[in-house]
Tab-separated table of C-alpha atoms in Angstrom:
chain	number	residue	atom	x	y	z
A	1	MET	CA	0.143	0.154	0.360
A	2	ASN	CA	1.496	3.208	-0.841
A	3	ASP	CA	0.844	6.394	1.061
A	4	GLU	CA	-2.529	8.206	-0.203
A	5	SER	CA	0.285	11.331	-0.928
A	6	GLU	CA	1.887	8.903	-3.582
A	7	LEU	CA	-0.679	8.317	-5.516
A	8	LEU	CA	-1.528	8.883	-8.896
A	9	ARG	CA	-5.248	10.624	-9.062
A	10	THR	CA	-8.003	11.712	-11.507
A	11	PRO	CA	-9.385	14.909	-12.367
A	12	LEU	CA	-12.703	13.537	-10.728
A	13	HIS	CA	-10.845	13.081	-7.274
A	14	GLY	CA	-11.529	15.984	-5.583
A	15	TRP	CA	-15.231	14.578	-6.249
A	16	HIS	CA	-15.094	11.236	-5.081
A	17	VAL	CA	-13.389	12.476	-1.792
A	18	ALA	CA	-15.901	15.820	-1.387
A	19	HIS	CA	-18.585	12.701	-1.885
A	20	GLY	CA	-18.271	10.092	1.009
A	21	GLY	CA	-15.850	8.187	-1.474
A	22	ARG	CA	-14.106	6.044	0.591
A	23	MET	CA	-10.189	5.852	-0.896
A	24	VAL	CA	-7.966	3.385	-1.523
A	25	ASP	CA	-5.352	2.671	-3.692
A	26	PHE	CA	-5.660	0.572	-7.046
A	27	ALA	CA	-2.918	-0.130	-9.049
A	28	GLY	CA	-1.081	3.001	-8.657
A	29	TRP	CA	-4.295	5.394	-8.132
A	30	SER	CA	-6.246	6.566	-5.206
A	31	MET	CA	-9.707	5.766	-6.253
A	32	PRO	CA	-13.708	5.463	-4.311
A	33	VAL	CA	-13.919	1.668	-3.686
A	34	GLN	CA	-17.570	2.719	-2.574
A	35	TYR	CA	-19.491	5.965	-1.788
A	36	THR	CA	-22.377	4.303	0.569
A	37	SER	CA	-23.063	1.057	-0.167
A	38	ILE	CA	-21.981	-1.611	-2.362
A	39	VAL	CA	-24.956	-3.319	-2.577
A	40	GLU	CA	-26.964	-0.124	-3.192
A	41	GLU	CA	-24.798	0.655	-6.352
A	42	HIS	CA	-24.834	-2.571	-7.171
A	43	GLN	CA	-28.753	-2.407	-7.811
A	44	ALA	CA	-28.757	1.512	-8.913
A	45	THR	CA	-26.115	-0.069	-11.991
A	46	ARG	CA	-28.727	-2.960	-12.559
A	47	LYS	CA	-32.087	-0.800	-12.484
A	48	ALA	CA	-31.244	2.600	-13.217
A	49	ALA	CA	-27.422	4.470	-14.128
A	50	GLY	CA	-24.637	3.923	-12.546
A	51	LEU	CA	-21.979	6.177	-13.100
A	52	PHE	CA	-17.702	4.790	-12.968
A	53	ASP	CA	-14.756	7.253	-12.752
A	54	ILE	CA	-12.415	4.377	-15.275
A	55	SER	CA	-9.789	7.606	-16.215
A	56	HIS	CA	-7.787	5.070	-14.254
A	57	MET	CA	-7.207	3.053	-17.290
A	58	GLY	CA	-4.498	3.715	-19.619
A	59	ARG	CA	-5.645	5.742	-22.764
A	60	LEU	CA	-3.059	4.445	-25.427
A	61	ILE	CA	-2.727	6.230	-28.974
A	62	ILE	CA	-1.200	4.572	-31.921
A	63	ASP	CA	-0.587	5.934	-34.679
A	64	GLY	CA	1.039	6.190	-38.534
A	65	PRO	CA	1.297	4.791	-41.405
A	66	ASP	CA	1.641	0.738	-39.832
A	67	ALA	CA	-0.478	1.418	-37.262
A	68	GLN	CA	-2.953	-1.105	-38.066
A	69	ARG	CA	-0.166	-3.302	-39.557
A	70	PHE	CA	1.693	-3.236	-36.330
A	71	LEU	CA	-1.335	-3.735	-33.913
A	72	ASP	CA	-2.591	-6.866	-36.486
A	73	SER	CA	1.097	-8.706	-35.494
A	74	LEU	CA	0.310	-8.367	-31.041
A	75	LEU	CA	-3.338	-8.828	-31.145
A	76	THR	CA	-5.453	-12.056	-30.818
A	77	ARG	CA	-8.352	-10.375	-32.453
A	78	ARG	CA	-7.967	-8.591	-36.477
A	79	ILE	CA	-7.680	-5.585	-36.966
A	80	ASP	CA	-7.530	-4.687	-40.399
A	81	ASP	CA	-11.270	-5.299	-40.908
A	82	MET	CA	-12.105	-2.789	-38.159
A	83	THR	CA	-14.653	0.372	-39.053
A	84	PRO	CA	-14.138	3.587	-38.007
A	85	GLY	CA	-15.695	4.512	-34.638
A	86	GLN	CA	-15.545	0.713	-34.032
A	87	VAL	CA	-14.409	-0.777	-31.005
A	88	ARG	CA	-13.349	-4.109	-30.646
A	89	TYR	CA	-11.947	-6.674	-27.043
A	90	SER	CA	-8.804	-8.313	-27.455
A	91	LEU	CA	-6.078	-9.871	-25.969
A	92	VAL	CA	-2.422	-9.202	-25.943
A	93	CYS	CA	-0.605	-12.356	-25.263
A	94	ASN	CA	3.141	-12.949	-25.231
A	95	GLU	CA	4.634	-16.053	-27.618
A	96	SER	CA	3.978	-18.755	-24.586
A	97	ALA	CA	0.071	-17.387	-24.883
A	98	GLY	CA	0.127	-16.186	-21.534
A	99	VAL	CA	-2.305	-12.689	-21.365
A	100	LEU	CA	-0.687	-9.400	-20.978
A	101	ASP	CA	-3.773	-7.709	-21.247
A	102	ASP	CA	-6.977	-7.510	-22.448
A	103	ILE	CA	-7.567	-4.417	-23.946
A	104	LEU	CA	-10.453	-2.375	-26.258
A	105	VAL	CA	-9.190	-1.160	-29.394
A	106	TYR	CA	-10.442	1.604	-30.560
A	107	GLN	CA	-10.709	3.056	-34.617
A	108	ILE	CA	-9.981	6.460	-34.505
A	109	GLN	CA	-10.796	8.514	-37.398
A	110	LEU	CA	-11.771	12.385	-36.256
A	111	PRO	CA	-13.623	14.474	-38.775
A	112	GLU	CA	-11.562	17.132	-38.577
A	113	GLY	CA	-8.098	14.661	-40.139
A	114	GLY	CA	-6.729	15.529	-36.770
A	115	LEU	CA	-5.773	12.629	-35.500
A	116	SER	CA	-6.299	8.936	-37.802
A	117	GLY	CA	-5.275	5.596	-35.754
A	118	TYR	CA	-6.133	3.404	-32.936
A	119	GLY	CA	-6.857	3.912	-29.588
A	120	LEU	CA	-5.997	1.442	-26.798
A	121	VAL	CA	-7.420	1.101	-23.591
A	122	VAL	CA	-5.560	-0.802	-20.780
A	123	ASN	CA	-5.297	-1.953	-17.511
A	124	ALA	CA	-4.384	0.901	-15.122
A	125	SER	CA	-2.009	-2.387	-13.430
A	126	ASN	CA	-0.688	-3.473	-17.110
A	127	ARG	CA	0.213	0.572	-18.131
A	128	THR	CA	3.603	0.420	-18.346
A	129	LYS	CA	3.936	-2.965	-19.079
A	130	ILE	CA	1.784	-2.754	-22.442
A	131	VAL	CA	3.938	0.489	-23.241
A	132	SER	CA	6.942	-1.546	-22.630
A	133	TRP	CA	5.741	-4.366	-24.624
A	134	LEU	CA	4.771	-2.129	-27.723
A	135	ASN	CA	7.825	-0.339	-27.932
A	136	GLN	CA	10.184	-3.444	-27.162
A	137	ARG	CA	7.295	-5.299	-30.581
A	138	ARG	CA	7.690	-1.919	-32.641
A	139	GLY	CA	10.648	-3.357	-34.717
A	140	ASP	CA	10.495	-1.722	-38.346
A	141	PHE	CA	6.836	-0.643	-37.880
A	142	ASP	CA	6.419	3.271	-38.702
A	143	VAL	CA	4.070	4.168	-35.328
A	144	GLY	CA	3.621	6.841	-33.130
A	145	ILE	CA	2.889	5.240	-29.710
A	146	ASP	CA	1.387	7.527	-26.916
A	147	ASP	CA	0.715	7.210	-23.817
A	148	LYS	CA	-2.220	9.771	-23.130
A	149	THR	CA	-3.611	8.726	-20.260
A	150	ALA	CA	-2.712	12.037	-18.088
A	151	ASP	CA	-4.688	13.999	-21.070
A	152	TYR	CA	-7.818	12.470	-20.962
A	153	ALA	CA	-10.678	11.377	-18.387
A	154	MET	CA	-13.413	8.694	-18.553
A	155	ILE	CA	-16.365	8.430	-17.270
A	156	SER	CA	-18.237	4.985	-17.683
A	157	ILE	CA	-22.606	5.527	-17.345
A	158	GLN	CA	-24.221	1.542	-17.098
A	159	GLY	CA	-27.468	0.479	-16.433
A	160	PRO	CA	-30.959	0.435	-18.159
A	161	LYS	CA	-31.507	4.370	-18.102
A	162	ALA	CA	-27.692	5.432	-19.149
A	163	ILE	CA	-28.662	6.161	-22.563
A	164	GLU	CA	-31.399	8.217	-21.482
A	165	VAL	CA	-29.908	9.802	-19.040
A	166	LEU	CA	-26.495	10.434	-21.366
A	167	ASP	CA	-28.614	11.110	-24.936
A	168	ALA	CA	-29.868	14.169	-22.717
A	169	ILE	CA	-26.594	15.797	-22.811
A	170	CYS	CA	-25.058	14.648	-25.998
A	171	ASP	CA	-25.299	16.046	-29.489
A	172	HIS	CA	-24.989	12.972	-31.296
A	173	GLU	CA	-28.759	10.411	-30.730
A	174	LEU	CA	-27.230	7.738	-28.961
A	175	THR	CA	-29.936	4.948	-29.358
A	176	SER	CA	-28.493	4.044	-32.408
A	177	LEU	CA	-24.997	3.813	-32.017
A	178	ARG	CA	-24.277	0.282	-32.007
A	179	TYR	CA	-23.149	-1.705	-29.762
A	180	TYR	CA	-19.253	-2.229	-29.581
A	181	PHE	CA	-19.740	1.508	-32.077
A	182	GLY	CA	-18.261	5.049	-30.619
A	183	VAL	CA	-18.484	8.193	-32.274
A	184	MET	CA	-17.187	11.918	-31.713
A	185	ALA	CA	-19.102	14.047	-30.188
A	186	ARG	CA	-20.516	16.749	-27.677
A	187	VAL	CA	-21.031	16.157	-24.207
A	188	ALA	CA	-22.512	18.689	-22.092
A	189	SER	CA	-21.007	20.786	-25.084
A	190	PHE	CA	-17.429	18.748	-24.799
A	191	ARG	CA	-15.888	17.806	-26.889
A	192	SER	CA	-15.552	13.878	-26.251
A	193	PHE	CA	-15.693	10.411	-28.028
A	194	VAL	CA	-18.780	7.906	-26.873
A	195	SER	CA	-18.651	4.545	-27.202
A	196	ARG	CA	-21.389	1.998	-26.811
A	197	THR	CA	-19.309	-0.646	-24.261
A	198	GLY	CA	-18.616	-1.109	-20.627
A	199	TYR	CA	-17.648	-3.846	-18.606
A	200	THR	CA	-21.454	-4.206	-16.372
A	201	GLY	CA	-23.311	-6.354	-18.016
A	202	GLU	CA	-26.017	-3.555	-18.509
A	203	ASP	CA	-26.588	-1.281	-21.828
A	204	GLY	CA	-24.037	2.008	-21.558
A	205	CYS	CA	-21.191	4.353	-22.866
A	206	GLU	CA	-18.191	5.001	-21.742
A	207	ILE	CA	-17.021	8.639	-22.681
A	208	ILE	CA	-13.382	10.013	-22.768
A	209	CYS	CA	-13.569	13.585	-22.465
A	210	ASP	CA	-10.293	16.571	-21.826
A	211	ALA	CA	-9.688	15.221	-18.520
A	212	ALA	CA	-10.269	18.927	-17.798
A	213	ASP	CA	-13.618	18.897	-18.975
A	214	ALA	CA	-14.180	15.794	-16.668
A	215	GLY	CA	-15.545	17.070	-13.856
A	216	ILE	CA	-18.883	19.271	-15.747
A	217	ILE	CA	-19.368	16.391	-17.710
A	218	TRP	CA	-19.600	14.240	-14.602
A	219	THR	CA	-21.796	16.361	-12.207
A	220	ARG	CA	-24.452	16.766	-15.161
A	221	LEU	CA	-24.556	13.567	-15.352
A	222	ILE	CA	-25.148	12.518	-11.812
A	223	GLU	CA	-27.535	15.445	-11.628
A	224	ARG	CA	-29.518	14.245	-14.286
A	225	ALA	CA	-28.674	10.322	-12.991
A	226	GLU	CA	-29.216	10.815	-9.887
A	227	PRO	CA	-33.523	11.686	-9.821
A	228	LEU	CA	-33.658	8.099	-11.577
A	229	GLY	CA	-32.577	6.540	-8.982
A	230	GLY	CA	-29.013	6.140	-10.380
A	231	GLY	CA	-25.642	7.576	-8.871
A	232	PRO	CA	-21.881	7.086	-8.917
A	233	VAL	CA	-20.179	3.622	-8.301
A	234	GLY	CA	-17.419	2.954	-6.491
A	235	LEU	CA	-14.782	-0.198	-7.735
A	236	ALA	CA	-16.256	-2.610	-5.180
A	237	ALA	CA	-19.645	-2.086	-6.665
A	238	ARG	CA	-17.788	-2.602	-10.035
A	239	ASP	CA	-16.834	-5.931	-9.682
A	240	THR	CA	-19.962	-7.557	-8.282
A	241	LEU	CA	-21.360	-6.468	-11.322
A	242	ARG	CA	-18.077	-7.349	-13.748
A	243	LEU	CA	-18.346	-11.286	-12.400
A	244	GLU	CA	-22.159	-10.849	-12.520
A	245	ALA	CA	-21.397	-10.355	-16.246
A	246	GLY	CA	-19.012	-13.842	-16.358
A	247	MET	CA	-16.438	-11.108	-17.583
A	248	PRO	CA	-13.176	-11.657	-16.701
A	249	LEU	CA	-10.580	-9.025	-14.419
A	250	TYR	CA	-6.742	-9.057	-15.116
A	251	GLY	CA	-4.753	-10.221	-11.873
A	252	HIS	CA	-8.273	-12.889	-11.554
A	253	GLU	CA	-9.399	-14.611	-14.281
A	254	LEU	CA	-6.605	-13.188	-16.679
A	255	SER	CA	-2.916	-13.293	-16.044
A	256	GLU	CA	0.936	-14.309	-18.128
A	257	GLN	CA	0.362	-18.174	-16.785
A	258	ILE	CA	-3.196	-18.145	-18.490
A	259	ASN	CA	-4.061	-18.346	-21.973
A	260	PRO	CA	-7.240	-17.238	-23.989
A	261	VAL	CA	-8.060	-21.013	-24.577
A	262	GLN	CA	-8.430	-21.499	-20.630
A	263	ALA	CA	-9.801	-18.243	-19.994
A	264	ASP	CA	-12.833	-19.511	-22.524
A	265	LEU	CA	-12.519	-16.063	-24.357
A	266	ASN	CA	-12.273	-17.828	-27.779
A	267	PHE	CA	-14.285	-15.344	-28.954
A	268	ALA	CA	-11.242	-12.988	-28.771
A	269	ILE	CA	-9.300	-14.867	-30.750
A	270	ASN	CA	-8.469	-15.023	-34.486
A	271	LEU	CA	-6.091	-17.032	-35.874
A	272	ARG	CA	-7.807	-17.936	-39.316
A	273	GLY	CA	-4.915	-16.174	-42.380
A	274	ARG	CA	-3.072	-13.777	-39.905
A	275	GLU	CA	0.241	-13.655	-37.649
A	276	PHE	CA	0.427	-12.413	-34.451
A	277	VAL	CA	2.930	-12.538	-31.309
A	278	GLY	CA	1.473	-16.026	-29.018
A	279	ARG	CA	-0.489	-17.493	-32.120
A	280	GLU	CA	1.015	-20.364	-32.002
A	281	ALA	CA	0.423	-21.434	-28.501
A	282	ILE	CA	-2.972	-20.480	-28.435
A	283	ILE	CA	-3.227	-23.831	-31.212
A	284	GLU	CA	-1.193	-26.268	-28.915
A	285	ALA	CA	-3.336	-24.944	-26.009
A	286	GLN	CA	-6.235	-25.585	-28.176
A	287	LYS	CA	-5.590	-29.699	-28.269
A	288	ASN	CA	-4.911	-29.173	-24.084
A	289	HIS	CA	-7.309	-31.235	-22.275
A	290	GLN	CA	-4.803	-31.180	-19.402
A	291	GLN	CA	-4.761	-27.601	-18.526
A	292	SER	CA	-7.536	-26.168	-15.936
A	293	VAL	CA	-9.942	-23.822	-17.193
A	294	ARG	CA	-12.772	-20.999	-16.354
A	295	VAL	CA	-15.632	-22.109	-14.866
A	296	GLY	CA	-18.531	-20.025	-13.077
A	297	LEU	CA	-19.263	-21.034	-9.532
A	298	GLN	CA	-22.607	-21.276	-7.382
A	299	LEU	CA	-22.499	-21.710	-4.184
A	300	GLU	CA	-25.260	-22.580	-1.322
A	301	GLY	CA	-25.236	-20.821	1.673
A	302	LYS	CA	-24.687	-17.540	2.352
A	303	ARG	CA	-20.671	-17.579	2.714
A	304	PRO	CA	-18.569	-16.071	-0.674
A	305	ALA	CA	-15.412	-17.961	-1.481
A	306	ARG	CA	-12.853	-15.471	-1.711
A	307	GLU	CA	-9.679	-15.898	-4.240
A	308	GLY	CA	-6.999	-18.380	-3.874
A	309	ALA	CA	-10.260	-20.812	-2.161
A	310	VAL	CA	-9.121	-24.396	-3.047
A	311	ILE	CA	-12.292	-26.103	-5.502
A	312	LEU	CA	-13.284	-29.772	-4.278
A	313	HIS	CA	-13.990	-31.998	-6.960
A	314	GLY	CA	-15.456	-35.168	-3.840
A	315	ASP	CA	-12.540	-35.425	-1.952
A	316	GLU	CA	-10.012	-34.283	-4.817
A	317	PRO	CA	-8.884	-30.323	-4.911
A	318	VAL	CA	-9.242	-29.807	-8.788
A	319	GLY	CA	-9.098	-25.818	-8.877
A	320	ALA	CA	-9.282	-22.798	-6.834
A	321	VAL	CA	-11.465	-19.836	-6.839
A	322	THR	CA	-10.080	-16.325	-9.006
A	323	SER	CA	-12.578	-14.222	-8.129
A	324	GLY	CA	-15.924	-14.668	-5.583
A	325	THR	CA	-18.279	-12.449	-4.104
A	326	PHE	CA	-22.257	-11.798	-2.613
A	327	SER	CA	-24.061	-11.752	-5.736
A	328	PRO	CA	-26.053	-8.439	-4.603
A	329	THR	CA	-28.729	-9.437	-7.928
A	330	PHE	CA	-29.443	-12.782	-6.920
A	331	GLU	CA	-28.517	-12.947	-3.046
A	332	ARG	CA	-26.404	-15.997	-2.892
A	333	PRO	CA	-22.411	-16.424	-3.204
A	334	ILE	CA	-21.721	-16.812	-6.737
A	335	ALA	CA	-17.751	-17.032	-8.129
A	336	MET	CA	-15.127	-17.882	-10.704
A	337	GLY	CA	-12.345	-19.974	-11.058
A	338	PHE	CA	-10.351	-22.514	-12.838
A	339	VAL	CA	-10.962	-26.329	-12.126
A	340	LYS	CA	-9.639	-29.313	-14.225
A	341	GLN	CA	-11.489	-30.348	-17.555
A	342	THR	CA	-13.121	-33.431	-16.105
A	343	ALA	CA	-14.862	-30.499	-13.380
A	344	ALA	CA	-15.906	-28.395	-15.537
A	345	ALA	CA	-19.207	-29.230	-16.968
A	346	PRO	CA	-22.250	-27.270	-15.322
A	347	GLY	CA	-24.254	-28.588	-13.334
A	348	THR	CA	-21.209	-30.833	-12.136
A	349	PRO	CA	-21.212	-30.970	-7.742
A	350	LEU	CA	-18.669	-29.418	-6.442
A	351	ALA	CA	-17.254	-28.222	-3.083
A	352	VAL	CA	-15.287	-25.052	-2.138
A	353	ASP	CA	-13.009	-24.851	0.548
A	354	ILE	CA	-13.255	-22.045	3.076
A	355	ARG	CA	-11.493	-21.492	6.220
A	356	GLY	CA	-11.636	-25.518	6.485
A	357	GLN	CA	-14.903	-25.642	5.961
A	358	HIS	CA	-16.533	-27.453	2.181
A	359	HIS	CA	-19.314	-25.632	1.457
A	360	PRO	CA	-21.169	-27.152	-1.761
A	361	ALA	CA	-21.108	-25.777	-4.536
A	362	GLN	CA	-22.088	-25.915	-8.561
A	363	VAL	CA	-20.700	-25.531	-11.645
A	364	VAL	CA	-23.002	-23.257	-14.123
A	365	PRO	CA	-22.441	-21.446	-17.061
A	366	LEU	CA	-20.960	-18.194	-17.825
A	367	PRO	CA	-22.867	-15.266	-17.526
A	368	PHE	CA	-24.333	-15.459	-14.233
A	369	TYR	CA	-26.412	-12.330	-14.662
A	370	GLN	CA	-27.849	-11.361	-17.966
A	371	ARG	CA	-29.923	-8.199	-18.976
A	372	GLY	CA	-33.786	-8.929	-20.788
A	373	LYS	CA	-32.667	-7.499	-24.296
B	1	MET	CA	-27.857	-1.045	26.738
B	2	LYS	CA	-26.869	2.095	25.560
B	3	PRO	CA	-23.850	2.822	23.574
B	4	GLU	CA	-22.235	5.576	27.196
B	5	ASP	CA	-22.638	3.082	29.235
B	6	LEU	CA	-20.248	0.348	27.027
B	7	HIS	CA	-16.810	-0.843	27.183
B	8	TYR	CA	-14.970	-0.709	24.136
B	9	ALA	CA	-12.016	-2.910	22.163
B	10	LYS	CA	-9.793	-0.818	20.294
B	11	THR	CA	-10.437	-3.125	17.618
B	12	HIS	CA	-14.238	-1.959	17.396
B	13	GLU	CA	-15.737	-4.744	19.553
B	14	TRP	CA	-18.618	-3.300	22.346
B	15	VAL	CA	-18.420	-4.958	26.174
B	16	SER	CA	-21.204	-4.783	28.944
B	17	ILE	CA	-19.882	-6.614	31.807
B	18	SER	CA	-22.333	-8.486	34.321
B	19	GLU	CA	-22.471	-10.851	37.448
B	20	VAL	CA	-24.039	-14.345	36.931
B	21	GLY	CA	-23.576	-16.122	39.453
B	22	GLY	CA	-20.679	-14.776	41.239
B	23	ALA	CA	-18.643	-14.786	37.569
B	24	LYS	CA	-18.874	-12.194	35.557
B	25	VAL	CA	-19.979	-12.528	32.381
B	26	ALA	CA	-19.551	-10.408	28.992
B	27	THR	CA	-21.698	-9.659	26.147
B	28	VAL	CA	-20.409	-8.740	23.243
B	29	GLY	CA	-21.241	-7.071	20.791
B	30	ILE	CA	-19.660	-5.071	17.498
B	31	SER	CA	-19.749	-1.221	17.781
B	32	ALA	CA	-22.097	0.512	15.252
B	33	PHE	CA	-19.362	2.125	14.265
B	34	ALA	CA	-17.495	-0.930	13.009
B	35	VAL	CA	-20.632	-1.988	11.150
B	36	GLU	CA	-21.069	1.028	9.031
B	37	ALA	CA	-17.534	0.741	7.999
B	38	LEU	CA	-18.374	-3.022	6.965
B	39	THR	CA	-21.098	-1.806	5.217
B	40	ASP	CA	-23.418	-5.313	2.937
B	41	LEU	CA	-23.095	-7.746	5.805
B	42	VAL	CA	-23.806	-10.894	4.322
B	43	PHE	CA	-22.595	-13.389	6.404
B	44	ILE	CA	-21.613	-14.584	10.231
B	45	GLU	CA	-19.643	-17.540	11.437
B	46	LEU	CA	-21.131	-17.037	14.787
B	47	PRO	CA	-18.480	-19.091	17.370
B	48	LYS	CA	-19.538	-22.322	19.010
B	49	VAL	CA	-20.641	-22.148	23.159
B	50	GLY	CA	-18.507	-24.526	25.725
B	51	ALA	CA	-15.190	-22.805	22.748
B	52	GLN	CA	-12.484	-20.771	25.288
B	53	VAL	CA	-11.480	-17.529	23.751
B	54	GLU	CA	-8.710	-15.579	24.533
B	55	ALA	CA	-9.395	-11.730	24.312
B	56	GLU	CA	-7.744	-9.713	20.896
B	57	GLN	CA	-7.924	-12.757	19.484
B	58	PRO	CA	-9.917	-13.529	16.647
B	59	PHE	CA	-13.259	-15.711	17.563
B	60	CYS	CA	-15.313	-14.683	14.806
B	61	GLU	CA	-16.033	-13.603	11.466
B	62	VAL	CA	-17.991	-11.539	9.832
B	63	GLU	CA	-18.275	-10.742	5.392
B	64	SER	CA	-19.686	-8.306	3.941
B	65	VAL	CA	-19.985	-8.042	0.073
B	66	LYS	CA	-16.531	-7.322	-0.447
B	67	ALA	CA	-14.615	-9.686	2.232
B	68	VAL	CA	-14.016	-10.924	5.174
B	69	SER	CA	-13.366	-9.693	8.422
B	70	ASP	CA	-11.656	-11.276	11.985
B	71	VAL	CA	-14.791	-10.222	14.740
B	72	TYR	CA	-11.720	-9.777	18.258
B	73	ALA	CA	-12.533	-11.650	21.330
B	74	PRO	CA	-12.884	-8.593	24.000
B	75	VAL	CA	-12.084	-10.523	26.701
B	76	THR	CA	-10.519	-14.158	27.859
B	77	GLY	CA	-13.079	-16.728	28.991
B	78	GLU	CA	-15.320	-19.640	27.660
B	79	VAL	CA	-17.944	-18.659	25.264
B	80	ILE	CA	-21.403	-19.533	26.659
B	81	GLU	CA	-24.136	-18.219	24.766
B	82	VAL	CA	-24.239	-17.234	20.739
B	83	ASN	CA	-26.782	-15.260	19.346
B	84	THR	CA	-28.526	-17.705	16.886
B	85	ALA	CA	-30.509	-14.865	15.326
B	86	LEU	CA	-27.963	-13.332	13.565
B	87	PRO	CA	-27.036	-15.463	10.569
B	88	ASP	CA	-30.586	-15.218	9.224
B	89	SER	CA	-30.915	-11.791	9.908
B	90	LEU	CA	-27.650	-9.814	9.545
B	91	GLU	CA	-29.345	-6.559	9.385
B	92	ILE	CA	-30.183	-6.529	13.045
B	93	LEU	CA	-26.260	-5.890	13.523
B	94	SER	CA	-27.239	-2.205	11.837
B	95	THR	CA	-30.610	-1.470	12.764
B	96	ASP	CA	-30.117	-2.691	16.848
B	97	PRO	CA	-26.233	-3.394	16.814
B	98	TYR	CA	-26.014	-3.473	21.081
B	99	ILE	CA	-29.144	-4.733	21.921
B	100	LYS	CA	-30.577	-7.496	19.987
B	101	GLY	CA	-27.309	-7.451	17.491
B	102	TRP	CA	-24.947	-8.407	20.656
B	103	ILE	CA	-22.643	-11.843	19.009
B	104	ALA	CA	-21.557	-14.052	22.363
B	105	LYS	CA	-21.427	-13.686	26.171
B	106	ILE	CA	-18.438	-14.657	27.612
B	107	ARG	CA	-18.296	-15.709	30.983
B	108	ILE	CA	-15.084	-14.119	31.861
B	109	THR	CA	-12.148	-16.665	33.442
B	110	ASP	CA	-9.119	-14.244	33.777
B	111	GLU	CA	-9.276	-10.216	34.108
B	112	SER	CA	-6.148	-9.380	33.362
B	113	ASN	CA	-6.647	-7.162	30.458
B	114	LEU	CA	-10.273	-5.416	31.117
B	115	GLY	CA	-8.082	-3.148	31.952
B	116	ASN	CA	-7.809	-1.676	28.196
B	117	LEU	CA	-10.781	-1.725	27.149
B	118	LEU	CA	-11.883	2.066	26.513
B	119	ASP	CA	-14.950	3.842	27.800
B	120	PHE	CA	-17.686	5.664	25.623
B	121	ALA	CA	-15.010	8.536	25.316
B	122	ALA	CA	-12.036	6.621	24.376
B	123	TYR	CA	-13.759	4.901	22.096
B	124	GLU	CA	-15.173	7.967	20.329
B	125	LYS	CA	-12.173	9.524	20.212
B	126	GLN	CA	-10.670	6.509	18.362
B	127	CYS	CA	-13.629	6.383	15.849
B	128	ALA	CA	-12.762	10.305	15.356
B	129	GLU	CA	-9.381	9.743	14.367
B	130	GLU	CA	-9.594	6.379	12.199
B	131	GLY	CA	-12.839	8.592	10.561
B	132	HIS	CA	-13.415	6.338	6.880
């Protein structure tokens, strides 16, 4: 734990402190873990609109004539078929298919023609690693690699009323914005990039704006969200939301010791007609029936299983929990973990060792939560 | 029991000591400050009746949505009763922490640490310093 004064601060740090945010060290940033109650913030997102300061996430710009070829050589999903404004979830792997990070790639084209290239949004904990990795792999590619994290802020608004709230202060009509696409738009009159993306399992948008404009945009959104039952949401509820949505979190379900096949992220792998770092190892991993795989677990009783808890099949240890919580939506403990493939089929009765006691659990399909369409 | 009349451990447990048949019995719970700081409690693992507990050592666990926290025994002795209503209605810990929210009764077998307990004023001061 770093000294609070040494932590990085987002442009909204002062707001969080002034509004009861309990600030914690998250990947070297001073971030609000919660404002009131985790369950209330979680439900505000599921039922109305949750607002998240995600400015701590890394924002990189990759441009230059070879930007597309360069990224295609490093990412598990193809870039060359992306269209302007499109956003794609992808993984960055090392040669042995270990996941260096999971990222969003944005194909950016400003109407003014000022900037053309790709935006990468990377995990805060992996930002310096990914910047080094990109530089290390640059070789003869003619590309620019710029870490613009400090120049911009990033706000996420998620929930069934998210679009309504944001649309009211956005000059672009958002109801027609397609999922995983973004547009340059003015939000509260400030130039922003708005994409229909998120990390909660809800409909919503993520807004990238100039750091200096974040405070006004945030306040305007809060003012409109609160009367509808929405409000600010801290990192703790962000975690319960993404867990219910079955989304992996780097450092838990993803790491350099885990490959994308194990993590059940086949949708984020595109092997056909491409070469990229880690491709051969991914092909090997696809044939490996010994490696453990990611599953969802539903536990009996009320006690949540936490990271590291051993998962048992009968008396045999078959894996471990990587994330676990008490699900506010289902009002019971849920978890994700990695288990042997022989214990991974939905319905398999397992147990989790929580401080010496075996709690019955069952493998269930992911995601736990899927919003109504 | 009024919070002003209770004693407190630095680790946020409250204690009310009474005489029962010549023995000192401590009724123990967790303070409103602690419950508020924990938020979103979902589970309690009560101590076992008959367990020997030692002052300033964990003797019970509570879990919130976010994390597990130990509850420390504020006195040394034997657990003689636990509040079996708690596991199914944890909200009592927030709504009535000092009466219905008691966790356990401990028959004190060693009084040597009782002097370490704080009175209400000293405990309030500590909470104010911790903020949150």
